[in-house]
Amino acid sequence: MEANILHADLDAFYASVEQLLDPALRGKPIAVGGGVVLAASYEAKAFGVRGGMPGRRARELCPGLIFVGGHFKDYQRLGDAAIQVLGDFTPVVERISIDEAFADVTGCTHLFGPPAEIAGTIRRRVRAELGLSISVGVARTKHLAKIASQVAKPDGLVVVDPHHELEFLHDLPVELMWGVGPVTRERLAGIGVNTIGELAKINGGSLERLLGPAAGEKLNALAWNRDPRKLETQRRARSAGAQSALGRKPAEAEIFVPALLHLADRVATRLRAKSRPGRTVTVRVRFADLRSVTRSITLDQPISATAMLAEIAEALVRKVLVDHPHEKTISLLAIAVSHLEKQPGLQLELPLGLDDDRRRPGTTKGAARWTADRAIDKIRDRFGWEAVGYASVALGPQRSVPDAFRELAEKEL
């Protein structure tokens, strides 16, 4: 019954780094990005500017908004340094993104004092050593610690008393919960559920019918702070994915085919780098009204060839568009590969002349694709990502989100 789990989250991280690097930007509304807002300072958020928002809309909301390009190497350097501060207090640290992590201080209180004191010291050190503010939540469970850090923002500390957890939790808005995005929030609001306490009172069966069995059961448990998860210090991604916000583009092949090839290139390159091909390919298509549709397929053999992944993803996207003939505009595309396997080499197959030889990694055609990709990987390792690639990607639509920004969000395979 002790609150020994900390969740530390750097405040408006990317924008705060830009203000740190350029003092002239401090106190001013800034946004990282251009065509799309990648991150916004608190001064910009006060006008309603949010990450993922089109740049034009952001400028309408905040006429004095200053856009900056982004210093991605500095984001990585400072994010690593902040997480290292947590590691100075406990070896039990689970990093979940570039700018946030959990820490379990159960075995460290005899050295550094109570959890609240440790959290306060972490905040002071990050401020003094890095010049950045960090908010920390302290609670008995991971879910509650993360919520507490959100309540603490900006630049605050919230400690949840184990004897008053539900009193703290049930008055908060439901969108603070893990797994409640805009779509889920709207569905819950449709049945009159706006707070976590109101969610907790909903019959489990009704919640599962509304959100699906898995999501309904999970949210019901979290609403009562039932979260048995332990920290995973050696956490590795169970899947590899990438997504691209397109704005509002026509649902036509000349738009989605190059975009899918670019996404496949990013995902497959990561899979090959770690020798972890995957068997399940999933695509997500978001339409103009922000409604998303997913389709997936599980293959007989794991794949990591770029062109192979792109063709499978393209077939899945075409199926989505056939199933939704009235949708004429796409705003986002995503590819994910799961059921990853450790496979240092390529398992060859007998030349049976099957119709899908090009999509089978061990066939003559499949092996040739994989070999070509490995050659591209070697060139990029030596001369950089832009040194070589697929022509249709280079000639395709201009991407509004830099690849360097995407890389910051990619988990270790």
mmCIF file of N, CA, C and O in Angstrom, residues 250-305:
data_model
loop_
_atom_site.group_PDB
_atom_site.id
_atom_site.type_symbol
_atom_site.label_atom_id
_atom_site.label_comp_id
_atom_site.label_asym_id
_atom_site.label_seq_id
_atom_site.Cartn_x
_atom_site.Cartn_y
_atom_site.Cartn_z
ATOM 1 N N PRO A 250 -6.835 13.362 -51.819
ATOM 2 C CA PRO A 250 -7.776 12.446 -52.484
ATOM 3 C C PRO A 250 -7.325 10.994 -52.326
ATOM 4 O O PRO A 250 -6.132 10.696 -52.341
ATOM 5 N N ALA A 251 -8.290 10.111 -52.178
ATOM 6 C CA ALA A 251 -8.002 8.683 -51.994
ATOM 7 C C ALA A 251 -7.686 8.050 -53.339
ATOM 8 O O ALA A 251 -8.442 7.223 -53.867
ATOM 9 N N GLU A 252 -6.563 8.445 -53.904
ATOM 10 C CA GLU A 252 -6.161 7.975 -55.223
ATOM 11 C C GLU A 252 -4.794 7.324 -55.151
ATOM 12 O O GLU A 252 -3.967 7.655 -54.289
ATOM 13 N N ALA A 253 -4.532 6.404 -56.082
ATOM 14 C CA ALA A 253 -3.301 5.618 -56.055
ATOM 15 C C ALA A 253 -2.051 6.480 -56.083
ATOM 16 O O ALA A 253 -1.060 6.173 -55.407
ATOM 17 N N GLU A 254 -2.074 7.576 -56.859
ATOM 18 C CA GLU A 254 -0.867 8.395 -56.952
ATOM 19 C C GLU A 254 -0.544 9.082 -55.632
ATOM 20 O O GLU A 254 0.570 9.592 -55.431
ATOM 21 N N ILE A 255 -1.506 9.086 -54.702
ATOM 22 C CA ILE A 255 -1.273 9.641 -53.372
ATOM 23 C C ILE A 255 -0.858 8.539 -52.402
ATOM 24 O O ILE A 255 0.180 8.644 -51.741
ATOM 25 N N PHE A 256 -1.654 7.469 -52.296
ATOM 26 C CA PHE A 256 -1.387 6.506 -51.233
ATOM 27 C C PHE A 256 -0.294 5.492 -51.567
ATOM 28 O O PHE A 256 0.353 4.975 -50.659
ATOM 29 N N VAL A 257 -0.021 5.210 -52.823
ATOM 30 C CA VAL A 257 1.015 4.223 -53.153
ATOM 31 C C VAL A 257 2.406 4.719 -52.754
ATOM 32 O O VAL A 257 3.149 4.007 -52.058
ATOM 33 N N PRO A 258 2.832 5.946 -53.163
ATOM 34 C CA PRO A 258 4.145 6.416 -52.696
ATOM 35 C C PRO A 258 4.229 6.561 -51.177
ATOM 36 O O PRO A 258 5.273 6.293 -50.579
ATOM 37 N N ALA A 259 3.114 6.992 -50.566
ATOM 38 C CA ALA A 259 3.109 7.148 -49.105
ATOM 39 C C ALA A 259 3.309 5.806 -48.418
ATOM 40 O O ALA A 259 4.070 5.692 -47.447
ATOM 41 N N LEU A 260 2.653 4.776 -48.924
ATOM 42 C CA LEU A 260 2.796 3.444 -48.337
ATOM 43 C C LEU A 260 4.205 2.896 -48.545
ATOM 44 O O LEU A 260 4.763 2.240 -47.654
ATOM 45 N N LEU A 261 4.794 3.161 -49.705
ATOM 46 C CA LEU A 261 6.151 2.691 -49.953
ATOM 47 C C LEU A 261 7.132 3.364 -48.999
ATOM 48 O O LEU A 261 8.060 2.721 -48.490
ATOM 49 N N HIS A 262 6.933 4.644 -48.749
ATOM 50 C CA HIS A 262 7.796 5.350 -47.792
ATOM 51 C C HIS A 262 7.655 4.745 -46.394
ATOM 52 O O HIS A 262 8.652 4.496 -45.702
ATOM 53 N N LEU A 263 6.422 4.506 -45.962
ATOM 54 C CA LEU A 263 6.196 3.913 -44.642
ATOM 55 C C LEU A 263 6.790 2.514 -44.569
ATOM 56 O O LEU A 263 7.422 2.140 -43.571
ATOM 57 N N ALA A 264 6.582 1.725 -45.623
ATOM 58 C CA ALA A 264 7.129 0.369 -45.657
ATOM 59 C C ALA A 264 8.649 0.405 -45.592
ATOM 60 O O ALA A 264 9.274 -0.449 -44.939
ATOM 61 N N ASP A 265 9.254 1.367 -46.267
ATOM 62 C CA ASP A 265 10.704 1.507 -46.249
ATOM 63 C C ASP A 265 11.200 1.755 -44.833
ATOM 64 O O ASP A 265 12.180 1.159 -44.373
ATOM 65 N N ARG A 266 10.535 2.634 -44.114
ATOM 66 C CA ARG A 266 10.933 2.935 -42.735
ATOM 67 C C ARG A 266 10.778 1.716 -41.837
ATOM 68 O O ARG A 266 11.667 1.398 -41.044
ATOM 69 N N VAL A 267 9.643 1.036 -41.946
ATOM 70 C CA VAL A 267 9.383 -0.105 -41.070
ATOM 71 C C VAL A 267 10.310 -1.273 -41.408
ATOM 72 O O VAL A 267 10.940 -1.868 -40.519
ATOM 73 N N ALA A 268 10.398 -1.621 -42.682
ATOM 74 C CA ALA A 268 11.193 -2.784 -43.088
ATOM 75 C C ALA A 268 12.680 -2.581 -42.791
ATOM 76 O O ALA A 268 13.385 -3.531 -42.438
ATOM 77 N N THR A 269 13.169 -1.360 -42.925
ATOM 78 C CA THR A 269 14.571 -1.090 -42.607
ATOM 79 C C THR A 269 14.858 -1.391 -41.144
ATOM 80 O O THR A 269 15.894 -1.982 -40.800
ATOM 81 N N ARG A 270 13.946 -1.027 -40.261
ATOM 82 C CA ARG A 270 14.118 -1.331 -38.841
ATOM 83 C C ARG A 270 14.075 -2.828 -38.584
ATOM 84 O O ARG A 270 14.845 -3.355 -37.772
ATOM 85 N N LEU A 271 13.173 -3.525 -39.254
ATOM 86 C CA LEU A 271 13.071 -4.978 -39.070
ATOM 87 C C LEU A 271 14.357 -5.676 -39.506
ATOM 88 O O LEU A 271 14.861 -6.578 -38.819
ATOM 89 N N ARG A 272 14.899 -5.258 -40.648
ATOM 90 C CA ARG A 272 16.129 -5.883 -41.136
ATOM 91 C C ARG A 272 17.314 -5.553 -40.228
ATOM 92 O O ARG A 272 18.195 -6.395 -40.011
ATOM 93 N N ALA A 273 17.360 -4.340 -39.701
ATOM 94 C CA ALA A 273 18.481 -3.936 -38.853
ATOM 95 C C ALA A 273 18.584 -4.806 -37.613
ATOM 96 O O ALA A 273 19.688 -5.051 -37.099
ATOM 97 N N LYS A 274 17.451 -5.285 -37.115
ATOM 98 C CA LYS A 274 17.436 -6.121 -35.914
ATOM 99 C C LYS A 274 17.174 -7.588 -36.225
ATOM 100 O O LYS A 274 17.022 -8.400 -35.305
ATOM 101 N N SER A 275 17.134 -7.946 -37.515
ATOM 102 C CA SER A 275 16.860 -9.333 -37.939
ATOM 103 C C SER A 275 15.583 -9.855 -37.292
ATOM 104 O O SER A 275 15.529 -10.964 -36.775
ATOM 105 N N ARG A 276 14.522 -9.034 -37.350
ATOM 106 C CA ARG A 276 13.251 -9.410 -36.727
ATOM 107 C C ARG A 276 12.099 -9.198 -37.719
ATOM 108 O O ARG A 276 11.305 -8.263 -37.583
ATOM 109 N N PRO A 277 11.974 -10.053 -38.722
ATOM 110 C CA PRO A 277 10.832 -9.961 -39.639
ATOM 111 C C PRO A 277 9.536 -10.295 -38.908
ATOM 112 O O PRO A 277 9.546 -10.895 -37.828
ATOM 113 N N GLY A 278 8.408 -9.898 -39.510
ATOM 114 C CA GLY A 278 7.121 -10.135 -38.860
ATOM 115 C C GLY A 278 6.116 -10.781 -39.798
ATOM 116 O O GLY A 278 6.221 -10.665 -41.024
ATOM 117 N N ARG A 279 5.114 -11.444 -39.202
ATOM 118 C CA ARG A 279 4.140 -12.188 -40.000
ATOM 119 C C ARG A 279 2.815 -11.463 -40.187
ATOM 120 O O ARG A 279 2.080 -11.753 -41.128
ATOM 121 N N THR A 280 2.480 -10.542 -39.304
ATOM 122 C CA THR A 280 1.184 -9.866 -39.409
ATOM 123 C C THR A 280 1.378 -8.419 -39.858
ATOM 124 O O THR A 280 2.124 -7.662 -39.235
ATOM 125 N N VAL A 281 0.717 -8.058 -40.937
ATOM 126 C CA VAL A 281 0.780 -6.698 -41.474
ATOM 127 C C VAL A 281 -0.577 -6.030 -41.248
ATOM 128 O O VAL A 281 -1.616 -6.593 -41.610
ATOM 129 N N THR A 282 -0.543 -4.845 -40.663
ATOM 130 C CA THR A 282 -1.772 -4.096 -40.383
ATOM 131 C C THR A 282 -1.652 -2.701 -40.981
ATOM 132 O O THR A 282 -0.605 -2.059 -40.856
ATOM 133 N N VAL A 283 -2.701 -2.251 -41.631
ATOM 134 C CA VAL A 283 -2.743 -0.881 -42.128
ATOM 135 C C VAL A 283 -3.897 -0.144 -41.457
ATOM 136 O O VAL A 283 -4.889 -0.758 -41.058
ATOM 137 N N ARG A 284 -3.716 1.151 -41.317
ATOM 138 C CA ARG A 284 -4.791 2.006 -40.783
ATOM 139 C C ARG A 284 -4.993 3.157 -41.741
ATOM 140 O O ARG A 284 -4.023 3.815 -42.150
ATOM 141 N N VAL A 285 -6.227 3.399 -42.096
ATOM 142 C CA VAL A 285 -6.589 4.497 -42.995
ATOM 143 C C VAL A 285 -7.527 5.428 -42.233
ATOM 144 O O VAL A 285 -8.566 4.991 -41.723
ATOM 145 N N ARG A 286 -7.148 6.695 -42.141
ATOM 146 C CA ARG A 286 -8.016 7.672 -41.495
ATOM 147 C C ARG A 286 -8.594 8.585 -42.556
ATOM 148 O O ARG A 286 -7.866 9.132 -43.395
ATOM 149 N N PHE A 287 -9.906 8.753 -42.509
ATOM 150 C CA PHE A 287 -10.592 9.570 -43.506
ATOM 151 C C PHE A 287 -10.709 11.017 -43.041
ATOM 152 O O PHE A 287 -10.211 11.396 -41.973
ATOM 153 N N ALA A 288 -11.358 11.836 -43.836
ATOM 154 C CA ALA A 288 -11.439 13.273 -43.563
ATOM 155 C C ALA A 288 -12.148 13.576 -42.250
ATOM 156 O O ALA A 288 -11.832 14.565 -41.576
ATOM 157 N N ASP A 289 -13.120 12.738 -41.861
ATOM 158 C CA ASP A 289 -13.861 12.983 -40.626
ATOM 159 C C ASP A 289 -13.163 12.402 -39.404
ATOM 160 O O ASP A 289 -13.760 12.283 -38.332
ATOM 161 N N LEU A 290 -11.888 11.995 -39.552
ATOM 162 C CA LEU A 290 -11.039 11.439 -38.504
ATOM 163 C C LEU A 290 -11.448 10.029 -38.086
ATOM 164 O O LEU A 290 -10.917 9.485 -37.116
ATOM 165 N N ARG A 291 -12.373 9.421 -38.819
ATOM 166 C CA ARG A 291 -12.726 8.025 -38.544
ATOM 167 C C ARG A 291 -11.670 7.124 -39.172
ATOM 168 O O ARG A 291 -11.273 7.305 -40.319
ATOM 169 N N SER A 292 -11.199 6.142 -38.393
ATOM 170 C CA SER A 292 -10.141 5.255 -38.861
ATOM 171 C C SER A 292 -10.665 3.846 -39.095
ATOM 172 O O SER A 292 -11.543 3.373 -38.381
ATOM 173 N N VAL A 293 -10.099 3.192 -40.094
ATOM 174 C CA VAL A 293 -10.427 1.798 -40.419
ATOM 175 C C VAL A 293 -9.116 1.033 -40.522
ATOM 176 O O VAL A 293 -8.147 1.514 -41.124
ATOM 177 N N THR A 294 -9.050 -0.146 -39.934
ATOM 178 C CA THR A 294 -7.848 -0.971 -40.005
ATOM 179 C C THR A 294 -8.152 -2.283 -40.718
ATOM 180 O O THR A 294 -9.273 -2.784 -40.677
ATOM 181 N N ARG A 295 -7.140 -2.802 -41.376
ATOM 182 C CA ARG A 295 -7.206 -4.122 -42.002
ATOM 183 C C ARG A 295 -5.867 -4.805 -41.766
ATOM 184 O O ARG A 295 -4.820 -4.156 -41.747
ATOM 185 N N SER A 296 -5.876 -6.126 -41.597
ATOM 186 C CA SER A 296 -4.630 -6.840 -41.355
ATOM 187 C C SER A 296 -4.658 -8.198 -42.029
ATOM 188 O O SER A 296 -5.725 -8.728 -42.377
ATOM 189 N N ILE A 297 -3.482 -8.754 -42.197
ATOM 190 C CA ILE A 297 -3.327 -10.091 -42.760
ATOM 191 C C ILE A 297 -2.141 -10.755 -42.078
ATOM 192 O O ILE A 297 -1.129 -10.102 -41.792
ATOM 193 N N THR A 298 -2.261 -12.032 -41.784
ATOM 194 C CA THR A 298 -1.167 -12.795 -41.195
ATOM 195 C C THR A 298 -0.624 -13.759 -42.243
ATOM 196 O O THR A 298 -1.373 -14.547 -42.826
ATOM 197 N N LEU A 299 0.669 -13.674 -42.478
ATOM 198 C CA LEU A 299 1.325 -14.417 -43.538
ATOM 199 C C LEU A 299 1.888 -15.740 -43.040
ATOM 200 O O LEU A 299 2.077 -15.943 -41.831
ATOM 201 N N ASP A 300 2.176 -16.633 -43.989
ATOM 202 C CA ASP A 300 2.768 -17.923 -43.627
ATOM 203 C C ASP A 300 4.209 -17.767 -43.155
ATOM 204 O O ASP A 300 4.675 -18.503 -42.289
ATOM 205 N N GLN A 301 4.925 -16.802 -43.757
ATOM 206 C CA GLN A 301 6.318 -16.578 -43.424
ATOM 207 C C GLN A 301 6.529 -15.111 -43.034
ATOM 208 O O GLN A 301 5.896 -14.213 -43.587
ATOM 209 N N PRO A 302 7.435 -14.843 -42.094
ATOM 210 C CA PRO A 302 7.702 -13.456 -41.706
ATOM 211 C C PRO A 302 8.441 -12.717 -42.820
ATOM 212 O O PRO A 302 9.245 -13.306 -43.540
ATOM 213 N N ILE A 303 8.168 -11.435 -42.957
ATOM 214 C CA ILE A 303 8.771 -10.635 -44.032
ATOM 215 C C ILE A 303 9.497 -9.418 -43.470
ATOM 216 O O ILE A 303 9.177 -8.935 -42.378
ATOM 217 N N SER A 304 10.468 -8.933 -44.236
ATOM 218 C CA SER A 304 11.151 -7.680 -43.895
ATOM 219 C C SER A 304 11.623 -6.951 -45.145
ATOM 220 O O SER A 304 12.412 -6.013 -45.049
ATOM 221 N N ALA A 305 11.160 -7.378 -46.326
ATOM 222 C CA ALA A 305 11.523 -6.716 -47.579
ATOM 223 C C ALA A 305 10.599 -5.520 -47.806
ATOM 224 O O ALA A 305 9.373 -5.628 -47.668
#
